[in-house]
XYZ file of C-alpha atoms in Angstrom:
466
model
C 100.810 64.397 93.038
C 97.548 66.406 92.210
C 96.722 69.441 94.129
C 92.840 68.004 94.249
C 93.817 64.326 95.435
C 92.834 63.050 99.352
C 96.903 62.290 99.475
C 98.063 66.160 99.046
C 95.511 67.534 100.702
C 94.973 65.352 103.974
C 98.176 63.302 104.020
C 101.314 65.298 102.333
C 99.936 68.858 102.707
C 99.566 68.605 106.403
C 102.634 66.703 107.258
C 105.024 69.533 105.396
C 102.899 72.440 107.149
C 103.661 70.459 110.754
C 107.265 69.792 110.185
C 107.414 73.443 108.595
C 105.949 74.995 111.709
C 107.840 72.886 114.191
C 111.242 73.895 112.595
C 110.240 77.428 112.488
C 109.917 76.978 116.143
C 113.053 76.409 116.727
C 114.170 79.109 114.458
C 116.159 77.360 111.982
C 115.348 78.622 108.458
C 118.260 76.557 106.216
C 116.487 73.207 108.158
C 113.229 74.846 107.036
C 114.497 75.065 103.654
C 116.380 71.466 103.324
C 112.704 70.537 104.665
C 110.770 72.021 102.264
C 113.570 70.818 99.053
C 113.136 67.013 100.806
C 109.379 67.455 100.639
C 109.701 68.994 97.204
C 111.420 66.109 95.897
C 109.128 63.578 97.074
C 106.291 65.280 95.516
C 107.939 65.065 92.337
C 108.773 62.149 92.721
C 105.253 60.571 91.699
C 105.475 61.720 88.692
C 108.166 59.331 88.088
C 111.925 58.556 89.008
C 113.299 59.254 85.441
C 111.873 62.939 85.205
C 113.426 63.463 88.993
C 116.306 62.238 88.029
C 116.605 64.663 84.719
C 115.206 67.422 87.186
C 118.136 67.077 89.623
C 120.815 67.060 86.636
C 119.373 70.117 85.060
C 119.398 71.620 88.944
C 123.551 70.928 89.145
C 123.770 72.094 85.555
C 122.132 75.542 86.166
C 123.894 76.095 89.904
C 127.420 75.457 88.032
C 126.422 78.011 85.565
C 125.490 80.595 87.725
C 128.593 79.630 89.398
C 130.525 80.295 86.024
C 129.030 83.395 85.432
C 129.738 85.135 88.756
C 133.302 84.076 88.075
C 134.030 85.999 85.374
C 134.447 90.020 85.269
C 134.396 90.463 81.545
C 131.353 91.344 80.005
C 131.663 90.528 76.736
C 132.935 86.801 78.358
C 129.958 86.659 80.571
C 127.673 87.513 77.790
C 128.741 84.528 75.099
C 128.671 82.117 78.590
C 125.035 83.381 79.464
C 124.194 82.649 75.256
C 125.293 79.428 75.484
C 123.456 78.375 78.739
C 120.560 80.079 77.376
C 120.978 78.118 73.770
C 121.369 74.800 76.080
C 117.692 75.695 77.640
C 116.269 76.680 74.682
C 117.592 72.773 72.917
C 116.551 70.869 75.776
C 112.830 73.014 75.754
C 112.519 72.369 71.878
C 113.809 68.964 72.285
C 111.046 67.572 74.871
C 108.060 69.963 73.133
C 108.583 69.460 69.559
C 110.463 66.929 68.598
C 107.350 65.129 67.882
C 105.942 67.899 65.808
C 109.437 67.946 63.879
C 109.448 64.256 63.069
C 105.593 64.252 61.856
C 106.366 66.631 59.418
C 109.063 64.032 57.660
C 107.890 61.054 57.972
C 104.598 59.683 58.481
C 105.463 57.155 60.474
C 107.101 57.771 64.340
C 105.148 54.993 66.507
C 108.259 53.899 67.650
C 109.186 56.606 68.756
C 107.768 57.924 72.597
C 109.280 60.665 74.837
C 107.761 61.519 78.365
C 107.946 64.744 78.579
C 109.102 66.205 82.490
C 106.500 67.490 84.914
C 106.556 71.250 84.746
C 108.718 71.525 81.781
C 108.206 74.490 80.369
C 108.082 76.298 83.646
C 111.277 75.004 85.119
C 112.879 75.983 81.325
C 111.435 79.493 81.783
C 112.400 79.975 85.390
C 116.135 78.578 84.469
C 116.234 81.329 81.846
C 115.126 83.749 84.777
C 117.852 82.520 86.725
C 120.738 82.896 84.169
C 119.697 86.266 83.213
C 119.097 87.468 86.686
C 121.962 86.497 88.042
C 124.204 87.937 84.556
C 121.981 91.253 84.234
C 120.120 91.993 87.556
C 122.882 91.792 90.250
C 121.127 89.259 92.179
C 124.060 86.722 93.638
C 123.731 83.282 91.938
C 122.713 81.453 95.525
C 124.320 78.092 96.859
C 123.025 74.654 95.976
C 120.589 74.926 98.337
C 118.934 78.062 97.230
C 119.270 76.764 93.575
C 117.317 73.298 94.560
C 114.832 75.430 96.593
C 113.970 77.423 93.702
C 113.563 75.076 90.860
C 111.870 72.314 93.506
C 109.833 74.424 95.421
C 106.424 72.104 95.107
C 103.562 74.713 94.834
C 104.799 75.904 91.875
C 107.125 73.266 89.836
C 104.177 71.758 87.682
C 102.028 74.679 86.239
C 103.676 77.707 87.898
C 102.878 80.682 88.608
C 106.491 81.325 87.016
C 108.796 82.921 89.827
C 111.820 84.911 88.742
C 115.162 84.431 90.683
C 115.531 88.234 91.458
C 112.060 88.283 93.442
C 112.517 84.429 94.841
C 116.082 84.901 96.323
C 115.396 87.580 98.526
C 112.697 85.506 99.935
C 114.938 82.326 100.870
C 116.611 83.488 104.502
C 114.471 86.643 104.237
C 110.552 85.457 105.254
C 108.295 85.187 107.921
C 105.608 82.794 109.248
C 102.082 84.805 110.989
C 98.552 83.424 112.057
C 97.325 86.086 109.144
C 99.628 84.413 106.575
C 98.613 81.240 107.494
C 94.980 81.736 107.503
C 95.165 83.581 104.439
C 96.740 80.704 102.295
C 94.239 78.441 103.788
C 91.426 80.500 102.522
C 93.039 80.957 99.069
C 93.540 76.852 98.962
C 89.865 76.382 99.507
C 88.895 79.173 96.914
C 91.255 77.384 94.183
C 89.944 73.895 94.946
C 86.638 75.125 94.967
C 87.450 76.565 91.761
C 88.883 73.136 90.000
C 86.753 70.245 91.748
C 83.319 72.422 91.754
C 83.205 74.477 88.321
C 86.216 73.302 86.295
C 85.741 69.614 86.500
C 82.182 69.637 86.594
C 82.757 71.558 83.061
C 85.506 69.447 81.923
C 82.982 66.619 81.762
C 80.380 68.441 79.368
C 83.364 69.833 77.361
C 84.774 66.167 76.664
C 81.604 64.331 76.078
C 81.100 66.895 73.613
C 84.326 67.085 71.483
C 84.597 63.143 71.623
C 81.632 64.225 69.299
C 82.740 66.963 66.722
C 83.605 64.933 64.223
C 80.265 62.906 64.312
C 78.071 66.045 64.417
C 76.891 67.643 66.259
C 74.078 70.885 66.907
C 74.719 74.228 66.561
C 73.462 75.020 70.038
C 76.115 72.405 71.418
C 78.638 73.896 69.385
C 78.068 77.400 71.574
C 77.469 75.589 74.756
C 80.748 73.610 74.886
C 82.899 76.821 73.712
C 81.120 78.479 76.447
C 81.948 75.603 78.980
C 85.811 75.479 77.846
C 85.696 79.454 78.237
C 85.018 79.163 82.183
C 86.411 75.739 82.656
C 90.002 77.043 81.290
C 89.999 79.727 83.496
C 88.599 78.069 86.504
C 91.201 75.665 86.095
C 94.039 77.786 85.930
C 92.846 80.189 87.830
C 92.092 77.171 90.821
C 95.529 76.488 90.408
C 97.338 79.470 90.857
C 95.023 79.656 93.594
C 96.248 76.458 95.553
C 99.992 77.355 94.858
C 99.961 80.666 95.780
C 97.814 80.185 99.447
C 100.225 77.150 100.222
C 103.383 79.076 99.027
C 102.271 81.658 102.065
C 101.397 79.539 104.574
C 105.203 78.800 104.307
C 106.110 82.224 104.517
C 106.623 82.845 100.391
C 104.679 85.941 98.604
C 104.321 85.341 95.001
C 102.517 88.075 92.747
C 98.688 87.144 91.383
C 98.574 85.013 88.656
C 94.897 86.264 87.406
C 93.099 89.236 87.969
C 89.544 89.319 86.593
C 90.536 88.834 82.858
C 87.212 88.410 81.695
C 86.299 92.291 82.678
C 88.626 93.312 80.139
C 87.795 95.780 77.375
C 91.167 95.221 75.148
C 93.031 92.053 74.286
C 96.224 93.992 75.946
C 94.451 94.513 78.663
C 93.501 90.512 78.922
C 96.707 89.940 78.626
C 98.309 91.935 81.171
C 95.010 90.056 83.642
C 95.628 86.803 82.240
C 98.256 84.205 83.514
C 100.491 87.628 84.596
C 103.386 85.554 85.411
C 103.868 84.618 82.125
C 103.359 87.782 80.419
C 105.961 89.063 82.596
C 108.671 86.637 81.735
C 107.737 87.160 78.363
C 107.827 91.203 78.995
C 111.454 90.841 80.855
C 113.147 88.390 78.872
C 111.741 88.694 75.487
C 110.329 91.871 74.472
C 112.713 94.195 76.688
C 115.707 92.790 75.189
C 114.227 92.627 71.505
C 113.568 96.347 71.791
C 109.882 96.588 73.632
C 108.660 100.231 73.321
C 111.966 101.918 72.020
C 111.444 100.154 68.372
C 110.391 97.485 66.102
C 107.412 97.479 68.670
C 104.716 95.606 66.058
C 107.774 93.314 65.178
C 108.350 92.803 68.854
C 104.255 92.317 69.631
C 103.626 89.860 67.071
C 107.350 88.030 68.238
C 106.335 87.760 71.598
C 102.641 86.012 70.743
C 104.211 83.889 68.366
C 106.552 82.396 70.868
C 103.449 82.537 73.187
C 101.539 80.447 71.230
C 104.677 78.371 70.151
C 104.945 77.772 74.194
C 101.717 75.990 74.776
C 101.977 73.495 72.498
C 103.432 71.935 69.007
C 100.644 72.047 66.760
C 99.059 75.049 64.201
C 96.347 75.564 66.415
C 98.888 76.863 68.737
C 100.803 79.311 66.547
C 97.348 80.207 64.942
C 96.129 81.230 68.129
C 98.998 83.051 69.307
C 99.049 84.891 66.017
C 95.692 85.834 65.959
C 96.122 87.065 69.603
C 99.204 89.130 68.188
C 97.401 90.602 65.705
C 94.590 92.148 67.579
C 96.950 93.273 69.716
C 99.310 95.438 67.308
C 96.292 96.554 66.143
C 94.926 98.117 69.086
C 98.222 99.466 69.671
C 97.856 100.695 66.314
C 94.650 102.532 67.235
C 94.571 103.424 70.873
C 95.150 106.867 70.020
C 93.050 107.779 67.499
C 89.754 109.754 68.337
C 87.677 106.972 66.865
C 88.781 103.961 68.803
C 88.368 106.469 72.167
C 85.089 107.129 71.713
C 83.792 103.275 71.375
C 81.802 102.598 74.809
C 83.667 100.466 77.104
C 80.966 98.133 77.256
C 81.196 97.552 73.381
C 84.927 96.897 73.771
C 84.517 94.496 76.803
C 81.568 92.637 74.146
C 84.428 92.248 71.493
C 86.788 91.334 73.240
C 85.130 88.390 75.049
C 84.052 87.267 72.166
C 87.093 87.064 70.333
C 88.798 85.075 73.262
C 85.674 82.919 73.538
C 85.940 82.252 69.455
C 90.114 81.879 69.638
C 89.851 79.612 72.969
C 87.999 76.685 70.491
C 91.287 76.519 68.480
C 92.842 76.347 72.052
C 90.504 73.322 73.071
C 91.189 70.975 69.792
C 93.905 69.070 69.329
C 94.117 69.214 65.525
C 93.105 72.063 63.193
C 90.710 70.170 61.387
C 88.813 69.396 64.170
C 88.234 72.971 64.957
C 86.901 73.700 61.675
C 84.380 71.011 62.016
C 83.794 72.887 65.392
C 82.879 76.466 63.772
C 81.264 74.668 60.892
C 78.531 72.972 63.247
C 78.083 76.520 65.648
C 76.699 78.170 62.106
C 74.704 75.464 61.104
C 77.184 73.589 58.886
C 77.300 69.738 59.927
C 79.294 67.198 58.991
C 77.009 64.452 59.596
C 74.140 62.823 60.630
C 72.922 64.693 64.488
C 72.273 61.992 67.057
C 73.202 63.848 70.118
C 71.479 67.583 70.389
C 71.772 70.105 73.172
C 69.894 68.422 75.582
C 72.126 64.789 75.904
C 75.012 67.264 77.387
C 73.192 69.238 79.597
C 70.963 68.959 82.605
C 70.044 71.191 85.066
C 73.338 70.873 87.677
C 75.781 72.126 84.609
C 73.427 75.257 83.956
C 73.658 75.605 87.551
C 77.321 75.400 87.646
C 77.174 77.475 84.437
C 75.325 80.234 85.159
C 77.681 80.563 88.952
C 80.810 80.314 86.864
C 79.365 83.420 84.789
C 78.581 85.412 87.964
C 81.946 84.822 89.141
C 84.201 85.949 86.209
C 82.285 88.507 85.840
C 81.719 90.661 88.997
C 85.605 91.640 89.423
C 85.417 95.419 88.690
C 81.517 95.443 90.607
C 81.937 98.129 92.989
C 79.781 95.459 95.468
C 82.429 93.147 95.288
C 84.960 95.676 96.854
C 82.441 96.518 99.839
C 82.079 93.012 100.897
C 85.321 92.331 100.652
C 86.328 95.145 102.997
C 83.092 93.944 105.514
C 84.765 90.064 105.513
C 88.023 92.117 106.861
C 87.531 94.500 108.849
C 84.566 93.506 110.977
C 83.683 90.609 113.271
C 81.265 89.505 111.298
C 82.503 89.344 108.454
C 84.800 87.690 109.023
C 82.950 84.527 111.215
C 80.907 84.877 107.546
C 83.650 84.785 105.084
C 85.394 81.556 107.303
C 81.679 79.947 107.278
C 81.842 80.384 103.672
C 85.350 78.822 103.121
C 84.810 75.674 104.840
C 81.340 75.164 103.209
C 83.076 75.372 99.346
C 85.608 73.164 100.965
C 83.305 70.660 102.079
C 81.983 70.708 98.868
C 84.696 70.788 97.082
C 85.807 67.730 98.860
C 82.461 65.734 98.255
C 82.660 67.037 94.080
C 86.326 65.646 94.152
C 85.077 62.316 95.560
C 82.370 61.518 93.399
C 84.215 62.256 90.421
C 87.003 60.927 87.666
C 90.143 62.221 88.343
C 90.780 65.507 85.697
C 94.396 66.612 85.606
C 95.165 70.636 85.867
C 94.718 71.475 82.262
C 98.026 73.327 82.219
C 99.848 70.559 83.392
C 100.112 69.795 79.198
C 102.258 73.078 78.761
């Protein structure tokens, strides 16, 4: 069930919040959380009965292993149980991501073959790992069933994160609280992330499609730029819009998750994207990957270029992938490599921010195709190199509404670090207002969020592929 359909958002949304709030009145938090798992369920539901069914078998499997581990006192004991859990996730992860991948490279011919791969995969995987290890290393208690169904079903979060650990979701189960503040506050962040998807994101999505469904026919150079450029905001709007959604509804029921983005396109460093860029996964990557392989204390370019393999491993199963993750893990030893030198301190910031936007904006095209060969074609025809005959040039794609769109989506991923930024925001809350303004200015991008969502296709949440 989309975030950005009429059912969620007038019909399923509302319901939960009601019950939610009506049980809250009567001061029952375990019926509040039974509610929310029952809800949870349902919503996953639509994506079909098979996946729900895996889902609630993986749930039982990861409970009685957290109930295993808490039984035994010996570390070395508890350590080879937590590696074979962990070796159980990693099969069943590899299994659903890349078995395809493994049987292309044999033979030639799998059409036979089909697997539907889970809702939220990779994110329940991750968050199972966060569990195990939490629970083993971080003296947080392994929870009942309940918690452990709560966790893992919890609906603002199960398809495309952000990704919650278990030592900063537990405490949050018995522990949280319900305000008008909280509530108003995740239904302004709801209409800034739909706002984000149905307004900029989809609107982009269109001119990005219409425009590889023509990179191996030819097309322009200017094209070329313009739909990299369109991918560039419409992957971040779209993620972004996401996190959005499931963070304001996660605190409308009382949950606080940490930010999921945080201006990314200000930054002057590839590290520094990355540490503004989909945080939650950096930090499960940072805690339960690089920590443990060593992180700072040694092997750190080993670890670095590790951690971005597996990174770009993660979002999918074909070269572009581990291309991209490599070339991301590259830059990045190599700033590490040069952070300290004289040389690299005295570059302006503002020719650091230039580079590195437009090495994301180049490495986001390998991102956007689905084979490698395709995104050749694609930097062939931005330099002038076609591979055919041009019947469709810049101005087919675009029209007056997506420069519109374009040239707002700019503004807006841009203007993080302006100082202006900061002074409005503190105007919107702390004075009358500015408040009555900021609320006027929700409801309108909601309206018209609403209408963009109505008059167009639907366009899944581009992450729900990973």
């Amino acid at each position: 069930m989309p975030f950005t359909s009429a059912t969620f958002l007038f019909v399923f949304l509302p319901l939960t919040i009601i019950l939610y709030y009506v049980f809250n009145f009567i001061g029952k938090i375990k019926l509040n959380n039974l509610l929310l798992i029952l809800f949870s369920l349902v919503f996953y539901a639509v994506s079909g009965l098979r996946t729900l069914a895996y889902l609630l078998v993986f749930i039982f499997i990861m409970y009685l292993s957290g109930k295993i581990l808490s039984t035994f006192r010996d570390d070395k004991t508890k350590k080879g149980i937590l590696i074979i859990f962990l070796t159980f996730i990693t099969l069943v992860l590899c299994y659903y991501k890349y078995i395809t991948f493994i049987l292309e490279l044999f033979s030639k011919d799998i059409k036979e073959f089909s697997i539907v791969i889970p809702l939220g995969l990779s994110f329940i995987m991750f968050e199972g790992i966060s569990y195990l290890v939490d629970s083993y290393k971080n003296g947080v208690k392994s929870g009942s069933l309940v918690d452990v169904m709560l966790f893992f079903t919890f609906f603002p979060k199960i398809a495309s994160g952000p990704i919650v650990l278990w030592r900063d979701f537990y405490p949050q189960i018995y522990k949280r609280k319900v305000s008008v503040d909280l509530f108003f506050s995740g239904m302004n962040r709801i209409m800034i992330g739909l706002a984000k998807k149905s307004i900029i994101a989809d609107s982009l999505g269109v001119v990005v499609q219409n425009i590889n469904e023509n990179v191996t026919l030819g097309i322009d150079s200017p094209t070329a730029f313009f739909g990299a450029l369109c991918y560039f905001l419409q992957i971040y709007y779209d993620f972004s819009g996401y996190s959005d959604i499931a963070i304001g509804v996660s605190r409308i029921f009382g949950f606080e998750f940490k930010e999921n983005f945080n201006s990314p396109y200000t930054s002057t460093s590839i590290g520094e994207f990355w540490r503004r860029w989909h945080i939650s996964l950096g930090t499960w990557f940072r805690e339960y990957i690089y920590i443990p392989l060593g992180g700072n204390r040694k092997h750190v370019y080993l670890n670095l270029f590790i951690v971005f393999l597996i990174t770009g491993i993660w979002h999918g199963s074909t070269f572009n992938f581990v291309i991209w993750g490599i070339s991301h893990g590259i830059l990045i030893m190599l700033e590490r490599a040069s952070r300290n030198n004289k040389w690299y301190k005295k570059i302006p910031s503002g020719i650091k921010w230039i580079f590195t936007m437009v090495f994301v904006y180049l490495t986001w095209i390998i991102f956007m195709l689905p084979s490698l060969k395709q995104a050749i074609i694609y930097y062939k025809s931005m330099f002038g190199v076609y591979v055919g005959d041009i019947y469709f040039t810049f101005e087919y794609f675009v029209d007056e509404k997506v420069l519109i769109i374009v040239c707002a989506a700019l503004v807006g991923a841009f203007v993080g670090k302006w100082k202006i930024v900061e002074i409005i925001r503190q105007w919107t809350q702390n004075t009358k207002w500015g408040l009555i303004f900021s609320q006027i200015i929700y409801i309108g991008l909601f309206i018209l969020a609403v209408w963009f969502m109505m008059n167009s296709s639907y366009s899944p949440f581009l992450y729900f592929q990973f």
